[in-house]
Short mmCIF file of C-alpha atoms and ligand atoms in Angstrom, two decimals:
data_model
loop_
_atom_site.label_atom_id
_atom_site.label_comp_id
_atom_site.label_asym_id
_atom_site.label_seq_id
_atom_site.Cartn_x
_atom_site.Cartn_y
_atom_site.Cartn_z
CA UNK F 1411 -23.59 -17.41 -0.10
CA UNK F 1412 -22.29 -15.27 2.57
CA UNK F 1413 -22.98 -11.31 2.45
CA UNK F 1414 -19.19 -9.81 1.41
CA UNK F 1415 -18.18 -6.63 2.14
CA UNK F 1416 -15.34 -5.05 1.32
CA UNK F 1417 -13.54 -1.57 2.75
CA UNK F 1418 -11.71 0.09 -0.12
CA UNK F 1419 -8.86 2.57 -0.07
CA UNK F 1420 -7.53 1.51 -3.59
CA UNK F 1421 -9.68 -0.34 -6.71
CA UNK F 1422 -6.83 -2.60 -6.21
CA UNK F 1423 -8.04 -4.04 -3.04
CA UNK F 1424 -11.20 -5.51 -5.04
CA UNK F 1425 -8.81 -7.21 -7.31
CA UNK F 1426 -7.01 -8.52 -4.55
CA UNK F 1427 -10.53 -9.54 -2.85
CA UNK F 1428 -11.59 -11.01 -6.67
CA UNK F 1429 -8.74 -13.20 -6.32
CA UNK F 1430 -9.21 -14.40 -2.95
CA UNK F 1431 -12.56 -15.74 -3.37
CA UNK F 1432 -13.72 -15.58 -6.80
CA UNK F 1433 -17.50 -15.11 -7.70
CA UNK F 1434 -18.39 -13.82 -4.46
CA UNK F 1435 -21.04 -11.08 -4.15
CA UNK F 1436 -19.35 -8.10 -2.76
CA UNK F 1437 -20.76 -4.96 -1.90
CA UNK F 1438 -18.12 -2.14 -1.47
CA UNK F 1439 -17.58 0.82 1.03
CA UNK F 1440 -15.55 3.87 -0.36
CA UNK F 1441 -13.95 6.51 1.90
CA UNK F 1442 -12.71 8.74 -0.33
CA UNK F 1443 -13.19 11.19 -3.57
CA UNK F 1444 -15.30 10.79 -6.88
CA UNK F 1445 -12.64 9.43 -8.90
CA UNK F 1446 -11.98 6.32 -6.40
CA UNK F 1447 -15.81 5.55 -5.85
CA UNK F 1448 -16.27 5.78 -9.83
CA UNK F 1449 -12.97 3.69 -9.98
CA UNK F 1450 -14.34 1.22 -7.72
CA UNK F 1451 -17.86 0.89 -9.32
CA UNK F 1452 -16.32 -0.45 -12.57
CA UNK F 1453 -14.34 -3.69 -11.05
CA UNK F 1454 -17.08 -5.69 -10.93
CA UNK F 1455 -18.72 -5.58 -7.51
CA UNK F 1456 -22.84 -5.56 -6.84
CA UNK F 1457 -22.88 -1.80 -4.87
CA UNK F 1458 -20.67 0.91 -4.19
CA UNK F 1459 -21.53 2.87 -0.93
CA UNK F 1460 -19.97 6.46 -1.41
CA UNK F 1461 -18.48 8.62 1.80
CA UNK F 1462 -17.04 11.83 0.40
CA UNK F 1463 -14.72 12.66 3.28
CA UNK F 1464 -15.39 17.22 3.95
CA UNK F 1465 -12.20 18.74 2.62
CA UNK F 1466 -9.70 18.87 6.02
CA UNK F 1467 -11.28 16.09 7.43
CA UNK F 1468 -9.70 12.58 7.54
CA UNK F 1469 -10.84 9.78 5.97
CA UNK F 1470 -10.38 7.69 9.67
CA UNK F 1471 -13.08 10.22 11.28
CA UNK F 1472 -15.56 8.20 9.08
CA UNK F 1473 -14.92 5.25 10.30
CA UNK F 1474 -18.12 4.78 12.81
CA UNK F 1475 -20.73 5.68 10.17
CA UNK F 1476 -18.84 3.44 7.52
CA UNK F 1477 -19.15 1.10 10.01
CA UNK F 1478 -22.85 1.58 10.71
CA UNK F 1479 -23.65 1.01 6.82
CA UNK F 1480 -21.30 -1.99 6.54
CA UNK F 1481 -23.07 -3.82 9.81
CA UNK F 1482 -26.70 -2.95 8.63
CA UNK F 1483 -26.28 -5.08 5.92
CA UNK F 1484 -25.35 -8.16 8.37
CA UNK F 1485 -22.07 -8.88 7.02
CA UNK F 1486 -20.72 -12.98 6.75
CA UNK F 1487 -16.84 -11.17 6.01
CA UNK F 1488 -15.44 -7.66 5.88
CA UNK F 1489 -12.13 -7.59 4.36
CA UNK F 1490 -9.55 -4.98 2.90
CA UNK F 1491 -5.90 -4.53 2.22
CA UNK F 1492 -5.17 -2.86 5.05
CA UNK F 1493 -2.88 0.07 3.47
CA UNK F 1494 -4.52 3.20 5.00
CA UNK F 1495 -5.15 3.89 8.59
CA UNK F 1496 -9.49 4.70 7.14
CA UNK F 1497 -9.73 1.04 5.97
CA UNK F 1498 -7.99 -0.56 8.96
CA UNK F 1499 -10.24 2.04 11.25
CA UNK F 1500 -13.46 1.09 9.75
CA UNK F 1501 -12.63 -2.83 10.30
CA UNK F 1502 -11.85 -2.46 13.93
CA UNK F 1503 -14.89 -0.80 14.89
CA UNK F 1504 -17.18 -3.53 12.81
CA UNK F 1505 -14.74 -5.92 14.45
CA UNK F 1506 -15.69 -4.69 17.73
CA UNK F 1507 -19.25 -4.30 17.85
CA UNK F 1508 -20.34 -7.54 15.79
CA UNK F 1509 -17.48 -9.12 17.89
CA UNK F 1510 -16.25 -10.81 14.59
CA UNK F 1511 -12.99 -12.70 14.28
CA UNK F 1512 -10.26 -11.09 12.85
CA UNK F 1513 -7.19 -12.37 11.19
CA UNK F 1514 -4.35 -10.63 9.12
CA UNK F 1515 -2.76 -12.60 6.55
CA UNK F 1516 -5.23 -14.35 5.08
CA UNK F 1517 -5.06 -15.60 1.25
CA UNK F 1518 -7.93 -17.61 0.68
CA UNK F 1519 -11.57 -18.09 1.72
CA UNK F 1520 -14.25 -20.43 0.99
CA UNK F 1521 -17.62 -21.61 2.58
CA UNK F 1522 -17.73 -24.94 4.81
CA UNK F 1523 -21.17 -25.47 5.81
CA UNK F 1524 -22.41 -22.60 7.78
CA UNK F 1525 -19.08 -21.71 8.46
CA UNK F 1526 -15.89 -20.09 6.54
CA UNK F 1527 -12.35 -21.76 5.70
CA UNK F 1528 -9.93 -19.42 5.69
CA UNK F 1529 -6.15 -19.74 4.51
CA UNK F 1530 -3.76 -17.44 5.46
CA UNK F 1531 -0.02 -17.07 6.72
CA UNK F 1532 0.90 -17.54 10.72
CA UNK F 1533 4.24 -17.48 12.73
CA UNK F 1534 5.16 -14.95 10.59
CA UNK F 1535 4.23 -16.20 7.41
CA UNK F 1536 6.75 -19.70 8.37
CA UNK F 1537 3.29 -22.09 7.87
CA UNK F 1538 0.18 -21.85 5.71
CA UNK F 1539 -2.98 -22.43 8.22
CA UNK F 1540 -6.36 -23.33 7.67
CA UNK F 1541 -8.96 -21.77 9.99
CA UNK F 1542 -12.89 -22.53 10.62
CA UNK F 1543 -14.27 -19.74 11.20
CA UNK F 1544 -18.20 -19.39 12.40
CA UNK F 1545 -19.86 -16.54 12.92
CA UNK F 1546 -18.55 -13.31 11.51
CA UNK F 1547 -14.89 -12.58 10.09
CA UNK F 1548 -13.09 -9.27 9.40
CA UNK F 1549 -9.69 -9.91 7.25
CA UNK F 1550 -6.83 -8.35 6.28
CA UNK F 1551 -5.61 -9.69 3.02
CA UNK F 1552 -2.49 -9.17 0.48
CA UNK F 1553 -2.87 -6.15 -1.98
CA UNK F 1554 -3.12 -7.09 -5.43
CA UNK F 1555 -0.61 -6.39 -8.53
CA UNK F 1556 -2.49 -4.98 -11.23
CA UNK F 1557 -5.67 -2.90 -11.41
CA UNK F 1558 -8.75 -5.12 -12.70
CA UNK F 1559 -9.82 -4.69 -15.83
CA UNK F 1560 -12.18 -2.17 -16.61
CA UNK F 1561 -16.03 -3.68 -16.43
CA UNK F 1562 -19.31 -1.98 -16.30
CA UNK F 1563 -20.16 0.51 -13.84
CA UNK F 1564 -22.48 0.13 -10.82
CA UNK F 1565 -24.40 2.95 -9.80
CA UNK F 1566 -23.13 4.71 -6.61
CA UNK F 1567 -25.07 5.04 -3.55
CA UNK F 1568 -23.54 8.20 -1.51
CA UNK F 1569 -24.01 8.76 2.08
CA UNK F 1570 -23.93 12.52 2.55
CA UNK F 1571 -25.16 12.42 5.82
CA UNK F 1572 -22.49 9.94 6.96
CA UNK F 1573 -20.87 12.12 10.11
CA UNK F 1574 -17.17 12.03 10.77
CA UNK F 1575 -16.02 11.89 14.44
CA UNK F 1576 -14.52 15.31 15.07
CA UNK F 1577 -11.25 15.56 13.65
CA UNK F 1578 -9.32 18.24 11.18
CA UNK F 1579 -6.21 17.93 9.58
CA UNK F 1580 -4.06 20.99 9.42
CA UNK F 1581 -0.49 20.17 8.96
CA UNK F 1582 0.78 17.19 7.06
CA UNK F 1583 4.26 17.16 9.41
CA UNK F 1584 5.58 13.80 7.75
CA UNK F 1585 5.72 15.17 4.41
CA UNK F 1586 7.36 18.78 5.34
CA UNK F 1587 9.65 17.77 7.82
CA UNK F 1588 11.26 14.83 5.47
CA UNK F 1589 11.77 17.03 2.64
CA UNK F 1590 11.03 14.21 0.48
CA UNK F 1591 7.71 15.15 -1.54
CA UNK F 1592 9.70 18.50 -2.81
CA UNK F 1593 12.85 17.19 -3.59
CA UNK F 1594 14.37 17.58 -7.20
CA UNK F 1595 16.68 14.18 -6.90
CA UNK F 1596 16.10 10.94 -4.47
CA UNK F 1597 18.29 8.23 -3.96
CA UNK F 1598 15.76 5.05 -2.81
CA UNK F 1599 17.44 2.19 -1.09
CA UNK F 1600 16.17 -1.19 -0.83
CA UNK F 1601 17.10 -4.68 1.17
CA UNK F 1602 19.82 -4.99 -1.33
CA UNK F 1603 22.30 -3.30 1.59
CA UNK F 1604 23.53 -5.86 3.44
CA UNK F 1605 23.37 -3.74 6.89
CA UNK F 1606 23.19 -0.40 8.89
CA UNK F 1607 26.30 0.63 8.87
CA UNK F 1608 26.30 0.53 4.91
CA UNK F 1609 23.59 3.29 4.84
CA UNK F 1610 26.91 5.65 5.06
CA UNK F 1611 27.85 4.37 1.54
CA UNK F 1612 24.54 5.28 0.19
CA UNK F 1613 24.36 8.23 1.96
CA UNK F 1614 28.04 9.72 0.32
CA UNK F 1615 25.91 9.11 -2.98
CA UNK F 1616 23.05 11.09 -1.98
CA UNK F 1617 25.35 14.03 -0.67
CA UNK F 1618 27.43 14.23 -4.11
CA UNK F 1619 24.09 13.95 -6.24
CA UNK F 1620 22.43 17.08 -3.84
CA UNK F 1621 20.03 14.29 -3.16
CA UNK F 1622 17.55 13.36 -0.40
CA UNK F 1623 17.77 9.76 0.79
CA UNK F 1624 14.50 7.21 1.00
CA UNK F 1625 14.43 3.56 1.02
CA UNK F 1626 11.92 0.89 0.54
CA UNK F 1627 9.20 0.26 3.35
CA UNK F 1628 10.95 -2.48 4.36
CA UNK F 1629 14.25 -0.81 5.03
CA UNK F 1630 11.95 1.84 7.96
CA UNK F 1631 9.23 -0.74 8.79
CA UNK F 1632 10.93 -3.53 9.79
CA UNK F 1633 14.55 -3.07 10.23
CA UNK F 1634 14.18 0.87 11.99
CA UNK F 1635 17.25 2.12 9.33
CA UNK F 1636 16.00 4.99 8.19
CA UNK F 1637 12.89 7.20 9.91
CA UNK F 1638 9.00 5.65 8.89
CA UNK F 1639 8.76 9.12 7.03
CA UNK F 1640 11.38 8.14 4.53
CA UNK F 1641 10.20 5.22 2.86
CA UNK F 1642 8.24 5.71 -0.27
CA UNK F 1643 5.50 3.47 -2.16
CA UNK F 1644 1.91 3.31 -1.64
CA UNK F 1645 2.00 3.29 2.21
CA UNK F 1646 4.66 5.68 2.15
CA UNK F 1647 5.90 8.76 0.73
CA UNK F 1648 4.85 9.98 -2.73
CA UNK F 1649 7.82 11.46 -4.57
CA UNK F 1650 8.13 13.75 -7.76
CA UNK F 1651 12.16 14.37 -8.34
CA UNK F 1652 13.64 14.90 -11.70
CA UNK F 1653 15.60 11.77 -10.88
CA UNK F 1654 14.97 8.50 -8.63
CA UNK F 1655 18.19 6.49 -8.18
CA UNK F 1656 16.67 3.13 -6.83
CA UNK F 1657 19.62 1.22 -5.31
CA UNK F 1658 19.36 -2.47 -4.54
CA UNK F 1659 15.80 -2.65 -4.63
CA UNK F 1660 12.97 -4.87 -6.39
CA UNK F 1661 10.92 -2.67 -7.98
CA UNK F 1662 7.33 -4.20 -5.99
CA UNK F 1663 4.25 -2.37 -7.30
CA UNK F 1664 4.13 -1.16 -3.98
CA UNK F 1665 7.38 0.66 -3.90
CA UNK F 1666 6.89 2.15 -7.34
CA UNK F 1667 3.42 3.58 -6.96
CA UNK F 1668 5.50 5.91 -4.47
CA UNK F 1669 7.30 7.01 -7.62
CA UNK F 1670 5.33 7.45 -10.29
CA UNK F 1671 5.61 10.93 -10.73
CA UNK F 1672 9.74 10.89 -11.23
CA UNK F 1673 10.82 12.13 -14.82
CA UNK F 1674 13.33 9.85 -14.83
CA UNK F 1675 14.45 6.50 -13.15
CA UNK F 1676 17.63 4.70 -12.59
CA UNK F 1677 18.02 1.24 -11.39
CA UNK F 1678 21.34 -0.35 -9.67
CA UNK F 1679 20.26 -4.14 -9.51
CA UNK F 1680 22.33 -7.64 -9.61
CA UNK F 1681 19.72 -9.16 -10.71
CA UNK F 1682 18.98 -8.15 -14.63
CA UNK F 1683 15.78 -9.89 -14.04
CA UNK F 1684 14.56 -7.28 -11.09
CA UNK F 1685 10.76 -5.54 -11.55
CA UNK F 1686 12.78 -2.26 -11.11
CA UNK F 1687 14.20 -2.32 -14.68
CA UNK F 1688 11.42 -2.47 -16.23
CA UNK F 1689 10.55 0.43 -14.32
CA UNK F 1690 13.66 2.13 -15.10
CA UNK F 1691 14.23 4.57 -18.14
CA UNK F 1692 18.36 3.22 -17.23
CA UNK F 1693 19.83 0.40 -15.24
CA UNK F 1694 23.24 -0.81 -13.94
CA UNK F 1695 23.25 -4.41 -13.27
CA UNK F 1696 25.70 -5.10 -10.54
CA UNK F 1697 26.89 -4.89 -7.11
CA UNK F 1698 26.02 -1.90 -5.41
CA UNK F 1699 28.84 -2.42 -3.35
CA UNK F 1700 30.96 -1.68 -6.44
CA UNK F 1701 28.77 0.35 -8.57
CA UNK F 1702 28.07 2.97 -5.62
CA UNK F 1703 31.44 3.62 -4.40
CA UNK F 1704 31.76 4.05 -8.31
CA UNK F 1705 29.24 6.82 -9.06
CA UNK F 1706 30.08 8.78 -5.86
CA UNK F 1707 34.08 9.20 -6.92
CA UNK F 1708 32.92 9.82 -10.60
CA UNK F 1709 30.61 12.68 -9.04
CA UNK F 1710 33.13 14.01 -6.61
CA UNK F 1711 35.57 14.22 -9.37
CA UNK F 1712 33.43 16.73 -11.46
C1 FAD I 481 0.07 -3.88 2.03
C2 FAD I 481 1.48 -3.65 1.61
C3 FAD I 481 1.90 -2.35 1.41
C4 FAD I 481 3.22 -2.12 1.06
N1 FAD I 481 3.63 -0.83 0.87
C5 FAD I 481 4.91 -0.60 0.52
C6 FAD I 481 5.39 0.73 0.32
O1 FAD I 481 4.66 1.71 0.45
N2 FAD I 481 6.68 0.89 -0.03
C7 FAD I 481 7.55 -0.16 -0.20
O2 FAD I 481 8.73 0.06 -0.50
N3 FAD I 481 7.13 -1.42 -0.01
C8 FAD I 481 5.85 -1.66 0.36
N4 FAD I 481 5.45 -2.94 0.57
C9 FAD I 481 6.47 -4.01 0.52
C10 FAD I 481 6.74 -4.44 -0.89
O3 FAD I 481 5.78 -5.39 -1.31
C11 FAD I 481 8.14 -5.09 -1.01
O4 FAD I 481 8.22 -6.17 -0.12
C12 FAD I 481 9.25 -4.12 -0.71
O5 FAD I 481 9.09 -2.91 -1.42
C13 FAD I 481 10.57 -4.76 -1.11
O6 FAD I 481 11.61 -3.96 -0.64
P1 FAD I 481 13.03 -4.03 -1.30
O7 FAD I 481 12.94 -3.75 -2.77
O8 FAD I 481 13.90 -3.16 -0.47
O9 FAD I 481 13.49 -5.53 -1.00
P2 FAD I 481 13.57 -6.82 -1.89
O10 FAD I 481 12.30 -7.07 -2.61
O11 FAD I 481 14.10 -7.89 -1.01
O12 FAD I 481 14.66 -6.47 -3.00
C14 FAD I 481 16.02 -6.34 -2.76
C15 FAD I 481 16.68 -6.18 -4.12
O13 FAD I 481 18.08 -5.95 -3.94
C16 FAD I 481 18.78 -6.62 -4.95
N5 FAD I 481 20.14 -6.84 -4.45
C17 FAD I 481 20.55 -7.72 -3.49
N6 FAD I 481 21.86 -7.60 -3.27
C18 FAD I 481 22.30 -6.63 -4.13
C19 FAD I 481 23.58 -6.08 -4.38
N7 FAD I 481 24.68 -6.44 -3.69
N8 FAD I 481 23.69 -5.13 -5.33
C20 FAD I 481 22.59 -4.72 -6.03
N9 FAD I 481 21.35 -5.22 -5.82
C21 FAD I 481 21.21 -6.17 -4.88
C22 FAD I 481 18.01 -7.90 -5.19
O14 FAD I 481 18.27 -8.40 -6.50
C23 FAD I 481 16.57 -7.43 -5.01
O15 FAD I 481 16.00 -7.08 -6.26
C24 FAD I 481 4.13 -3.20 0.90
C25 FAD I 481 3.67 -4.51 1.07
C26 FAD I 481 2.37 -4.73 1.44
C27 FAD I 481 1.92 -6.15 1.63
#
């Protein structure tokens, strides 16, 4: 059985690994605080090697030593979700100096022989492909849904002599300059708008409701709409506000760990079936072409 290792930002990530190839022995690297390496220890993996990052310096500036602990170990596949800029760090310097394969995407892996299969989405997740891989592989696979369930806790084996590259944090300009982490009341748009030009509807809400406007990753990441430093969710923005309007959007797990400190949430949806209503302490099922218009002339009229 191949030697597993796996770079965690999130105990989620060793569900998602669980899931990808199930009984495999995997030791675990943690860049991060107490309560994520105690976290982590409990979801069922053999080891748990600790970096506690020094307070002001980023997680990423670990990435060499985590990198020397994860190759002294002689690694058949290094995998993690991918969701923090550490994690992702840590992989491309293993990547590099074992001069292991790398592929994003990938859903499943098994042993063939000597070598690995490996499953995973290509031309832009149109095909499933099958790979062989020999030799070392670093992956990048999907996050998982829900947190494992609790099991018994490994003992943790810190590293305090692990030494980050030099590197301080001092201002964290994303969160200041969109105003979104302070705000009292966010109105969070998702694919549900059918274009650009529609943001101005959503937009007149936010104005009458003294809001601040975010959106779903998907919304910044891949269509440009709205600035990277206004989508919230796990990769995102974490938001507090007394009130989250979502409007046209799923509800994914990764959207709503973005909002899990809002008192309360709304949901606009046309689908009563949506994740976001469960979510939602109130929802409006229908069009948000006719439910937003709606709410802003209702607000202006007060
Ligand atoms: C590693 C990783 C990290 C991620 N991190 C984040 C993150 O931080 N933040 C994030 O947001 N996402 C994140 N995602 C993406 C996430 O999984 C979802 O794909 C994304 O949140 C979905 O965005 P959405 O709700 O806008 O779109 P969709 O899931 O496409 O939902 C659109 C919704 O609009 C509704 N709708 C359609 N038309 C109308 C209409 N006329 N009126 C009303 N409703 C309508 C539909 O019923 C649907 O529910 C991440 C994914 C991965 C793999």
């Amino acid at each position: 059985m191949t030697t597993t290792w796996l770079v965690v930002t999130d105990p989620l990530d060793l569900c998602a690994l669980g899931r990808l190839v199930p009984g495999l022995p995997v030791d675990s690297i943690v860049i991060g605080d107490r309560a994520l390496a105690d976290s982590s220890a409990r979801t069922g993996v053999r080891s748990v090697h600790w970096i506690e990052p020094v307070e002001g310096v980023p997680a990423d500036a670990y990435a060499a030593a985590a990198a020397d602990i994860v190759l002294g170990a002689a690694p058949g596949l290094v995998a993690t979700t991918a969701t923090a800029p550490a994690s992702r760090a840590v992989v491309g310097v293993v990547a590099a100096r074992c001069r292991a394969s790398v592929l994003s995407g990938v859903t499943g892996v098994s042993e063939a022989g000597d070598a690995l299969e490996v499953t995973g989405g290509a031309a832009g997740n149109a095909v499933v492909a099958t790979w062989e891989v020999s030799g070392p592989l670093c992956a990048f696979i999907a996050p998982a849904d829900e947190a494992p369930a609790p099991g018994v806790a490994v003992g943790l084996t810190p590293h305090p002599d692990a030494a980050p590259r030099p590197s301080r944090v001092t201002v964290s300009a994303a969160a200041v300059a969109s105003g979104l982490a302070d705000a009292a009341r966010v109105v969070g748009v998702g694919r549900g708008l059918r274009s650009r030009a529609d943001l101005a509807m959503v937009e007149a809400l936010a104005g009458s409701l003294d809001a601040e406007l975010a959106c779903s990753m998907p919304l910044a990441e891949d269509l440009g709409w709205l600035p990277k430093d206004r989508f919230v969710g796990r990769s995102g923005q974490q938001v507090s506000p007394r009130l989250y309007l979502a409007v046209g959007l799923s509800g994914a797990p990764q959207h709503l760990q973005g909002v899990r400190g809002a008192k309360v949430i709304v949901a606009v949806n046309s689908d009563p079936e949506a994740a976001i209503f469960r979510a939602a302490d109130y929802g409006i099922v229908g069009d948000l072409y006719e439910v937003v218009p709606a709410l802003t002339a209702v607000l202006a009229s007060d």
